[in-house]
C-alpha positions as a Python dict, from the first residue, in 0.01 Angstrom:
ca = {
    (1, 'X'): (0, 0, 0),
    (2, 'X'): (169, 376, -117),
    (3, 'X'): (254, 540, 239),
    (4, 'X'): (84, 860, 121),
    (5, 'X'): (-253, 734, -17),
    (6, 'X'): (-396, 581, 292),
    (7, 'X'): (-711, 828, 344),
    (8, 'X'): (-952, 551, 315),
    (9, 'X'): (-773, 348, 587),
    (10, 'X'): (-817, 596, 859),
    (11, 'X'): (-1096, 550, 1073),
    (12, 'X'): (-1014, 823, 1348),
    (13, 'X'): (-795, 679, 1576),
    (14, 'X'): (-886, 906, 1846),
    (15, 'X'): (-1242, 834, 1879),
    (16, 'X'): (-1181, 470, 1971),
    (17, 'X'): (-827, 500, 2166),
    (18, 'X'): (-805, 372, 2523),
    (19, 'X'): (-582, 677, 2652),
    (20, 'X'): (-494, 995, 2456),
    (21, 'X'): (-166, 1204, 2493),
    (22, 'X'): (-195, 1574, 2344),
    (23, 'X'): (55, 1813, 2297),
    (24, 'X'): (-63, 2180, 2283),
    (25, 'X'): (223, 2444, 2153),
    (26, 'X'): (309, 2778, 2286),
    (27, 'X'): (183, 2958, 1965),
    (28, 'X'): (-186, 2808, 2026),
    (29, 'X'): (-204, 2846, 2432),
    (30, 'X'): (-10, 3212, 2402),
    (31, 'X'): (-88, 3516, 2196),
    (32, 'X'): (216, 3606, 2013),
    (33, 'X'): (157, 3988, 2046),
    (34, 'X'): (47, 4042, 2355),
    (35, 'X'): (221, 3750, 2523),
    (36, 'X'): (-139, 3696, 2708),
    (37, 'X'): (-304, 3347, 2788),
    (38, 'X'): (-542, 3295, 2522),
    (39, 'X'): (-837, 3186, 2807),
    (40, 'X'): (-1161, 3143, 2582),
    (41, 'X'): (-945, 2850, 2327),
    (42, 'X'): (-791, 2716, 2692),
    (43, 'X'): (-1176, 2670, 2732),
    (44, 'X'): (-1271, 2496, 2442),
    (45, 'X'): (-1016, 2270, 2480),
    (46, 'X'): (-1127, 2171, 2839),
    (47, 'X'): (-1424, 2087, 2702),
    (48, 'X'): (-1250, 1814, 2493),
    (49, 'X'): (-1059, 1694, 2766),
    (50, 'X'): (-1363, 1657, 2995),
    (51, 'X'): (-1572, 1515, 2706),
    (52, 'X'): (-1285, 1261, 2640),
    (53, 'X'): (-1307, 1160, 2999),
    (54, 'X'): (-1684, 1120, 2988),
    (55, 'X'): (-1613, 864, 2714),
    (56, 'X'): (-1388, 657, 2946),
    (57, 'X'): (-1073, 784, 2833),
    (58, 'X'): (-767, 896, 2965),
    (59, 'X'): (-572, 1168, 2873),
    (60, 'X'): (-236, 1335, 2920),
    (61, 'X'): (-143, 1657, 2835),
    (62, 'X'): (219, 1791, 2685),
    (63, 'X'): (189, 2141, 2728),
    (64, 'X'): (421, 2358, 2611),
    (65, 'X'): (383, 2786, 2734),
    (66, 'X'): (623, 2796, 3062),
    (67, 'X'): (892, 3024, 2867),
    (68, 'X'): (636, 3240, 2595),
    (69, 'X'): (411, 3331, 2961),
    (70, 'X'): (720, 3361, 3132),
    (71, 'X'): (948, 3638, 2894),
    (72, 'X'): (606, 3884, 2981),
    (73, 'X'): (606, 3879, 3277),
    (74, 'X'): (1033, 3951, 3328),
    (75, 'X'): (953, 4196, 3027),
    (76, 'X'): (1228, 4013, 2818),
    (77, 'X'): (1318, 4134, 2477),
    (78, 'X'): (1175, 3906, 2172),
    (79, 'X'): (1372, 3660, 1968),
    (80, 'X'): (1615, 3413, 2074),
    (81, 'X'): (1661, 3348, 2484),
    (82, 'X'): (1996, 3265, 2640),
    (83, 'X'): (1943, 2944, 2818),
    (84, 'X'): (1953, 3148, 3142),
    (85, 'X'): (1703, 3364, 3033),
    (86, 'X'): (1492, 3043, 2890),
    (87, 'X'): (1541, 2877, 3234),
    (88, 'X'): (1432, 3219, 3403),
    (89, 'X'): (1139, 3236, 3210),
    (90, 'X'): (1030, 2862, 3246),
    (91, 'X'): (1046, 2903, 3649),
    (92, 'X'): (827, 3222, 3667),
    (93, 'X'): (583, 3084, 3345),
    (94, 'X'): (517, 2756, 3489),
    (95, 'X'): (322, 2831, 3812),
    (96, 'X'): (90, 3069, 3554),
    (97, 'X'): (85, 2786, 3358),
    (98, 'X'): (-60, 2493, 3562),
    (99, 'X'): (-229, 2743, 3726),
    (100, 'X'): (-455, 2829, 3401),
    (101, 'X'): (-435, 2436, 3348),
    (102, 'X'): (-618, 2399, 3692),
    (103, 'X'): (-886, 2629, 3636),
    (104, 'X'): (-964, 2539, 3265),
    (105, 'X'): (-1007, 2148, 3417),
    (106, 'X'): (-1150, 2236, 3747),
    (107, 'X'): (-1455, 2378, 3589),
    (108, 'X'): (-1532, 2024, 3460),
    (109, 'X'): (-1425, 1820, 3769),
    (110, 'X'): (-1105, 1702, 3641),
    (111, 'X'): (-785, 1774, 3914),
    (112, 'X'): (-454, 1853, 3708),
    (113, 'X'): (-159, 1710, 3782),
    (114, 'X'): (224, 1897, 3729),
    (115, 'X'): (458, 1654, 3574),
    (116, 'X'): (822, 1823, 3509),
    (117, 'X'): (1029, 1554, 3304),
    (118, 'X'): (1395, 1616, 3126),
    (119, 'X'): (1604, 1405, 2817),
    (120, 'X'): (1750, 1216, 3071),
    (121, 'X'): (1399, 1122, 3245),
    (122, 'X'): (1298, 947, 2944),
    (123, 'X'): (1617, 781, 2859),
    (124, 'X'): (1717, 644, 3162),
    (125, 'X'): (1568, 313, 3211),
    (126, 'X'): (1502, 335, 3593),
    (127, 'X'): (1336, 719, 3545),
    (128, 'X'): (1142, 599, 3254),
    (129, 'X'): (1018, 326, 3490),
    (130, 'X'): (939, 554, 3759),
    (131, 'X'): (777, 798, 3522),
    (132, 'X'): (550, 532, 3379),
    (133, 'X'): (417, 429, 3734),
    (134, 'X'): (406, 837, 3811),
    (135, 'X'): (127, 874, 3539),
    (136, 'X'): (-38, 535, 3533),
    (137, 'X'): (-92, 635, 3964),
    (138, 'X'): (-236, 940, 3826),
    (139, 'X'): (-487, 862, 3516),
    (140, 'X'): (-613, 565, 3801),
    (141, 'X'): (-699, 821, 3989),
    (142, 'X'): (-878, 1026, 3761),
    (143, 'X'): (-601, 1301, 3749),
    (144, 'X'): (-478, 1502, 3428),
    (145, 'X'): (-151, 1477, 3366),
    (146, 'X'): (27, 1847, 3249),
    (147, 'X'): (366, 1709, 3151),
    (148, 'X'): (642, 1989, 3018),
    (149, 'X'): (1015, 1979, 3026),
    (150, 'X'): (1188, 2082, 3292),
    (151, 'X'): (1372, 2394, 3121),
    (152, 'X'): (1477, 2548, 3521),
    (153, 'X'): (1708, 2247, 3551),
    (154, 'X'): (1795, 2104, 3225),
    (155, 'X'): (2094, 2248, 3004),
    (156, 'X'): (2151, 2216, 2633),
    (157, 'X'): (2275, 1893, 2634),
    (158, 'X'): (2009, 1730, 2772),
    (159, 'X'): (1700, 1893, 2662),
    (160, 'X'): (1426, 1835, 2419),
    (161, 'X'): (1418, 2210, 2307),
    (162, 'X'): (1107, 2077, 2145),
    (163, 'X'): (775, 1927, 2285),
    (164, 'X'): (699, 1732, 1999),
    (165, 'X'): (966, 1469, 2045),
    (166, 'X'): (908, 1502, 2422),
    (167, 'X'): (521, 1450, 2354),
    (168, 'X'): (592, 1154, 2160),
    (169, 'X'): (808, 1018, 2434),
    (170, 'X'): (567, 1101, 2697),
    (171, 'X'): (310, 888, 2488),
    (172, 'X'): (503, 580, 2454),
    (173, 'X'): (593, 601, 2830),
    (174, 'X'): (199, 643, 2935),
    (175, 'X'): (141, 339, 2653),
    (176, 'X'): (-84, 607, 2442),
    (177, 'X'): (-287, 457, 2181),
    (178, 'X'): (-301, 807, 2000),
    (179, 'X'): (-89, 1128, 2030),
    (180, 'X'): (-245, 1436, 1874),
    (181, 'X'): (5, 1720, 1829),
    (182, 'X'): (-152, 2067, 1806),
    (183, 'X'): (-57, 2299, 1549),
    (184, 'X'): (-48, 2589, 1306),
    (185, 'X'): (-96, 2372, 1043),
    (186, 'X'): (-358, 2089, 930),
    (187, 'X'): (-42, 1816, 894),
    (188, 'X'): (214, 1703, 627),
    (189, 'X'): (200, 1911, 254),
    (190, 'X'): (450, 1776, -26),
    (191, 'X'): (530, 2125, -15),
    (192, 'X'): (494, 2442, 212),
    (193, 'X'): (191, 2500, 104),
    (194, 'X'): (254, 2946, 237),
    (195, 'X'): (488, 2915, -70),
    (196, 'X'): (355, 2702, -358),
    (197, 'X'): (10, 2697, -405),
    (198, 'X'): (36, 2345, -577),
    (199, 'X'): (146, 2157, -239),
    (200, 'X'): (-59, 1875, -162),
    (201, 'X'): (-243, 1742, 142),
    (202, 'X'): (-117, 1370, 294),
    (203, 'X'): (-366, 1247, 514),
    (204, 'X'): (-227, 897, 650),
    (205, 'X'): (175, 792, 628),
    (206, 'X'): (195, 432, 727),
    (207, 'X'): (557, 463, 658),
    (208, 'X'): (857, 759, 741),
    (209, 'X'): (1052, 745, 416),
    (210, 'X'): (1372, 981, 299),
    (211, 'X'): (1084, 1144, 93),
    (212, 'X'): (860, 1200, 356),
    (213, 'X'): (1133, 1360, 582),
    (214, 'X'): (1238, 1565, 305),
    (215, 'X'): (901, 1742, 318),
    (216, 'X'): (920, 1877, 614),
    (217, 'X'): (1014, 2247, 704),
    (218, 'X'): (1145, 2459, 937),
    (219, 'X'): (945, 2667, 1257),
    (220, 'X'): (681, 2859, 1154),
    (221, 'X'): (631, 3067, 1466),
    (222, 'X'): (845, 3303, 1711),
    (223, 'X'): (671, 3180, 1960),
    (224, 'X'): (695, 2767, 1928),
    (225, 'X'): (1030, 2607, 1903),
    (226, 'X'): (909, 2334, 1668),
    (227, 'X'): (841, 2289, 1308),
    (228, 'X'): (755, 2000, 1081),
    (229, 'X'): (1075, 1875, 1122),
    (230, 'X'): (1042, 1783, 1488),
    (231, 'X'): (683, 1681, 1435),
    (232, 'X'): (855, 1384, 1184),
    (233, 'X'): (1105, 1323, 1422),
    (234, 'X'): (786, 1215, 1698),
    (235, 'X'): (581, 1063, 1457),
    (236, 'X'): (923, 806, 1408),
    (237, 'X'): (926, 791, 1728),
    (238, 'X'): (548, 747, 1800),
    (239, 'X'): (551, 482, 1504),
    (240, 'X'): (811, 285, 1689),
    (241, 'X'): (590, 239, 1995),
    (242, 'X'): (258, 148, 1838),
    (243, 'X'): (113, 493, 1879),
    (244, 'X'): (-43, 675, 1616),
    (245, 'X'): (5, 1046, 1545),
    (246, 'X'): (-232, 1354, 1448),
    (247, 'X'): (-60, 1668, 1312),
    (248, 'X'): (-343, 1898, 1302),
    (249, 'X'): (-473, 2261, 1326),
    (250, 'X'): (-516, 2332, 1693),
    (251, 'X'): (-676, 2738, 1641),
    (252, 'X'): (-1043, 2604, 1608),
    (253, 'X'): (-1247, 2664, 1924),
    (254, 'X'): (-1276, 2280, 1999),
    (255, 'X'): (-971, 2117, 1793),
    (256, 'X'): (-967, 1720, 1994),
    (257, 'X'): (-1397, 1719, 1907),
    (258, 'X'): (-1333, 1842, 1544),
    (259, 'X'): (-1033, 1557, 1502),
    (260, 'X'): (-1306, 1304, 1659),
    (261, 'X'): (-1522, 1430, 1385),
    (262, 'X'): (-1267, 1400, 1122),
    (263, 'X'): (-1069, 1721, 1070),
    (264, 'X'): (-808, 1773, 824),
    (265, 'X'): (-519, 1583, 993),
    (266, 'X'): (-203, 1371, 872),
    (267, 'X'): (-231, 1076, 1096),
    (268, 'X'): (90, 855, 1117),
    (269, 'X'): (-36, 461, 1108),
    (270, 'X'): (135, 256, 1316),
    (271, 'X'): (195, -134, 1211),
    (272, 'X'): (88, -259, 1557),
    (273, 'X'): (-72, -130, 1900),
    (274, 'X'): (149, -2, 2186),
    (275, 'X'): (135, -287, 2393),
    (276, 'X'): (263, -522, 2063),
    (277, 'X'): (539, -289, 2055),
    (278, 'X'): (639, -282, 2344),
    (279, 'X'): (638, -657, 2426),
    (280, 'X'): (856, -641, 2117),
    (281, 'X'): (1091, -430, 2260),
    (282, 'X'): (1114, -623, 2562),
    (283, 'X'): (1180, -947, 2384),
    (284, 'X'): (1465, -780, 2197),
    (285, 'X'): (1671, -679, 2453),
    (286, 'X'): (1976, -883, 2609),
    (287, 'X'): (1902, -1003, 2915),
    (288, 'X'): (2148, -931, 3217),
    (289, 'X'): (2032, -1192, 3504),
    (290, 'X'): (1779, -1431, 3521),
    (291, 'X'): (1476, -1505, 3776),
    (292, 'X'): (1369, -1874, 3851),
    (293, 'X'): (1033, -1957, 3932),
    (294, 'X'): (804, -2172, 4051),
    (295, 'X'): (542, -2383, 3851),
    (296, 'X'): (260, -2182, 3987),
    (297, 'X'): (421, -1845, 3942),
    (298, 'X'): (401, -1992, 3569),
    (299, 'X'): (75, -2021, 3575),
    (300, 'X'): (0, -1703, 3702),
    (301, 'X'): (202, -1526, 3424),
    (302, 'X'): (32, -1750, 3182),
    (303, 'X'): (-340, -1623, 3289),
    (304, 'X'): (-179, -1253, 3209),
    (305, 'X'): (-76, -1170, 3647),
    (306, 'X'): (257, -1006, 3700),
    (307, 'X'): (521, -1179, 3911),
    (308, 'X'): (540, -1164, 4283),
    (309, 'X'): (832, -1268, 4510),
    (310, 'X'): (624, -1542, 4656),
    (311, 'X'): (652, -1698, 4341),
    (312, 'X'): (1013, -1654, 4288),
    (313, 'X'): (1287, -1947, 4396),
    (314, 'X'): (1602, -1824, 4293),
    (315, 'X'): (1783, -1494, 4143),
    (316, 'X'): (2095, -1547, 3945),
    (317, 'X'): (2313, -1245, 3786),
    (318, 'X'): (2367, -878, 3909),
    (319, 'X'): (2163, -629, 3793),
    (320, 'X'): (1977, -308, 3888),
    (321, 'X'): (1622, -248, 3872),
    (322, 'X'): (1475, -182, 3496),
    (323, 'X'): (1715, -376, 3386),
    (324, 'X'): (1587, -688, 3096),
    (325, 'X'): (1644, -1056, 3297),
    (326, 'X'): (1502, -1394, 3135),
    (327, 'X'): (1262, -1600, 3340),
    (328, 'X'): (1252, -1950, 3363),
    (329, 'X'): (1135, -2232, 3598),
    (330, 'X'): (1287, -2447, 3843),
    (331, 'X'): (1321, -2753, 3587),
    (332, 'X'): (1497, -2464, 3328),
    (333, 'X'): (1245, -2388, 3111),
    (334, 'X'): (1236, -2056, 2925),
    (335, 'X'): (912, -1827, 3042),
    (336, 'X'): (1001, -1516, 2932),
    (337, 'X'): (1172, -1188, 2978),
    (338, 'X'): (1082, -893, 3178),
    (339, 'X'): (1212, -548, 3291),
    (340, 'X'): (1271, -655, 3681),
    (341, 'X'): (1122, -418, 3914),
    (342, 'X'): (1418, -469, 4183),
    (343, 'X'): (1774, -440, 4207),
    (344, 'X'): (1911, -836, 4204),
    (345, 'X'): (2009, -746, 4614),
    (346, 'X'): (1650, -677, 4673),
    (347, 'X'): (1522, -909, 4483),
    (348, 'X'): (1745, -1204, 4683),
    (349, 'X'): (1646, -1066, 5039),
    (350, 'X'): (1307, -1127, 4909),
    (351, 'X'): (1257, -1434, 4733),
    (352, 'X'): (908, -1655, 4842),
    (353, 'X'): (864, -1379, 5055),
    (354, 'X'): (458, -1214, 5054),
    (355, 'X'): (405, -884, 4917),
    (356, 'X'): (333, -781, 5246),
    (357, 'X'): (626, -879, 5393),
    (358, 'X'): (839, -605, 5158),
    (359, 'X'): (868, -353, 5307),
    (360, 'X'): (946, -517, 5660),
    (361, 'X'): (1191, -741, 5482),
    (362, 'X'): (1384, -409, 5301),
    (363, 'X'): (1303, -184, 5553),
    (364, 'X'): (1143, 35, 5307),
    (365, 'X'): (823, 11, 5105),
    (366, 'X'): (809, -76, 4746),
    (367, 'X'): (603, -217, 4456),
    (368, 'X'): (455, -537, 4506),
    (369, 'X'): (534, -700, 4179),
    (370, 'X'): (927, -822, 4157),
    (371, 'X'): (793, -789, 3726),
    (372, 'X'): (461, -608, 3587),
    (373, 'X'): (257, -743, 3348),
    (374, 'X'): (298, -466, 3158),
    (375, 'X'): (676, -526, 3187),
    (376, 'X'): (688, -880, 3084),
    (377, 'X'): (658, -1070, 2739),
    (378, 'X'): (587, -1428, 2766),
    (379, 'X'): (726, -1703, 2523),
    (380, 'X'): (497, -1932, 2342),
    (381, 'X'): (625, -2360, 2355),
    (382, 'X'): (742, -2271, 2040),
    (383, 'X'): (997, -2021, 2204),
    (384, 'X'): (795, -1697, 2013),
    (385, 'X'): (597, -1409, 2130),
}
């Protein structure tokens, strides 16, 4: 199937995804000229959220903002920032900015929740872990995520500089079916389409080709930081995970209800879901130490439970915790492979032991399951997925 001529194949993800991730750009939540929070579209798009929620959905917010509400108020000049000046901006924008992300949702119900994440926070295997749990804690209990780098501590070499790769990281780490990214244009053109009138509209890309990257352009807008570029650079990210990706035009009063309703979007098709893809990338990775369990641990993994110490009756290897080990049984045979939710010291000092016997055992509390579920792929007797 052409990448590019997929219209008919769409059936708008976001209406039928299990949790959403949005990312909303400074240009949309800030006028450029007066450098004021535009309140009535913060509105509108409340409305989605809450009507999203209403439909049994979750939904996380990337929000970018912090720096564009931030320069007004320390009256700095316009154009480029030093990254002091960015920083400066980002500390005294932020509070302003969950602030008018708390009373947009709290009008509806729906309690916001400030979630300050860096490069290394998603890279790191142990943060990425403990941001997962962070917003899975949350969306169970009914929170909104309002996720946006943390420009006060981060420095050039380990920022984003963009919230449309962090957006698309944020996604994969919630285990987003959909990612919708917000902005000044309706999606992907052949062409700039300011420039040559002949430029044509691609609704669906199953597939990021050297073509496809070559259309993309450069920041549109003082105020944002991103451009088609970076919204490619997501979407191969996005793709990777199993989540699919809406560039779209966020200016309309209610843009999520008008995607919902089929808006002029490119949406980026991924090959499988998010949970495919990421047992995938679980099962490709090398493991470092091993876990030996018991025959009904194995059949508690095989009913789709997650694996408690009780279960467990060895630990072999060193390793830390978020770190790939294989598991097997006691008579060797191959289970499957997990991202271990203990360093290999805890996890000996608490082998058989009952989940409620952690946090007595380590003298400090921690998360019941030595693996999650959501952590673990499971072989088949044929040794496959």
């Amino acid at each position: 199937m052409d990448a590019v001529t997929m219209a008919d194949q769409v059936q708008t993800p976001l209406a039928t995804a299990r949790r959403v991730a949005c990312k909303i750009g400074s240009a949309l939540l800030v006028d450029q000229e007066t450098g004021q929070l535009r309140e009535d579209w913060l509105r509108g798009l409340a409305n989605d959220i809450a009507h999203l929620r209403e439909r049994g959905q979750d939904v996380i917010l990337i929000s970018s903002g912090a720096i564009a509400l931030g320069r007004r108020v320390l009256n700095l000049a316009s154009g480029t920032l030093s990254l002091e000046q960015a920083q400066a901006a980002a500390a005294v924008g932020q509070t302003r900015l969950i602030r008018a992300w708390e009373e947009a949702l709290s009008s509806h119900g729906l309690l916001a929740a400030q979630v300050l994440l860096t490069l290394d926070d998603t890279q790191d295997r142990r943060r990425y872990l403990n941001g997962r749990s962070t917003l899975a804690s949350l969306m169970s209990m009914g929170a909104i995520p309002v996720v946006n780098e943390n420009d006060t501590v981060a420095t050039d070499e380990i920022r984003y500089g963009d919230n449309d790769r962090l957006a698309a990281r944020v996604a994969l780490m919630a285990g987003a079916d959909v990612l919708v990214l917000l902005s000044d244009v309706d999606g992907l053109y052949t062409s700039d389409p300011r420039v040559d009138p002949s430029a044509r509209h691609l609704p669906a890309i199953s597939e990021i080709t050297p073509e496809i990257e070559a259309m993309a352009g450069d920041a549109g807008t003082e105020v944002g930081s991103g451009g088609m570029r970076t919204k490619i650079l997501a979407a191969k990210t996005a793709l990777s995970g199993g989540c699919a990706l809406a560039v779209t035009l966020g200016s309309c009063p209610r843009p999520l209800t008008a995607v919902v309703n089929g808006a002029r979007a490119t949406w980026f098709v991924p090959s499988t879901g998010p949970r495919a893809a990421r047992k995938q990338w679980i099962a490709g990775m090398k493991p470092v130490g091993t876990v030996v369990i018991d025959d009904g641990a194995a059949r508690a993994l095989r009913s789709g439970r997650s694996l408690l110490p009780a279960g467990v009756r060895e630990i072999i290897g060193t390793f830390e915790r978020g770190d790939p080990v294989a598991i097997v049984t006691d008579s060797d045979a191959a289970i499957g492979a997990a991202l271990v939710g203990y360093s290999a010291t805890e996890a000996c000092a608490i082998v058989g032991a009952r989940s409620d016997a952690i946090a007595e055992i380590l003298g400090y509390p921690r998360r019941a399951a030595m693996a999650h579920r959501d952590d673990m792929v499971l072989w088949d007797h044929d040794g496959g997925m």
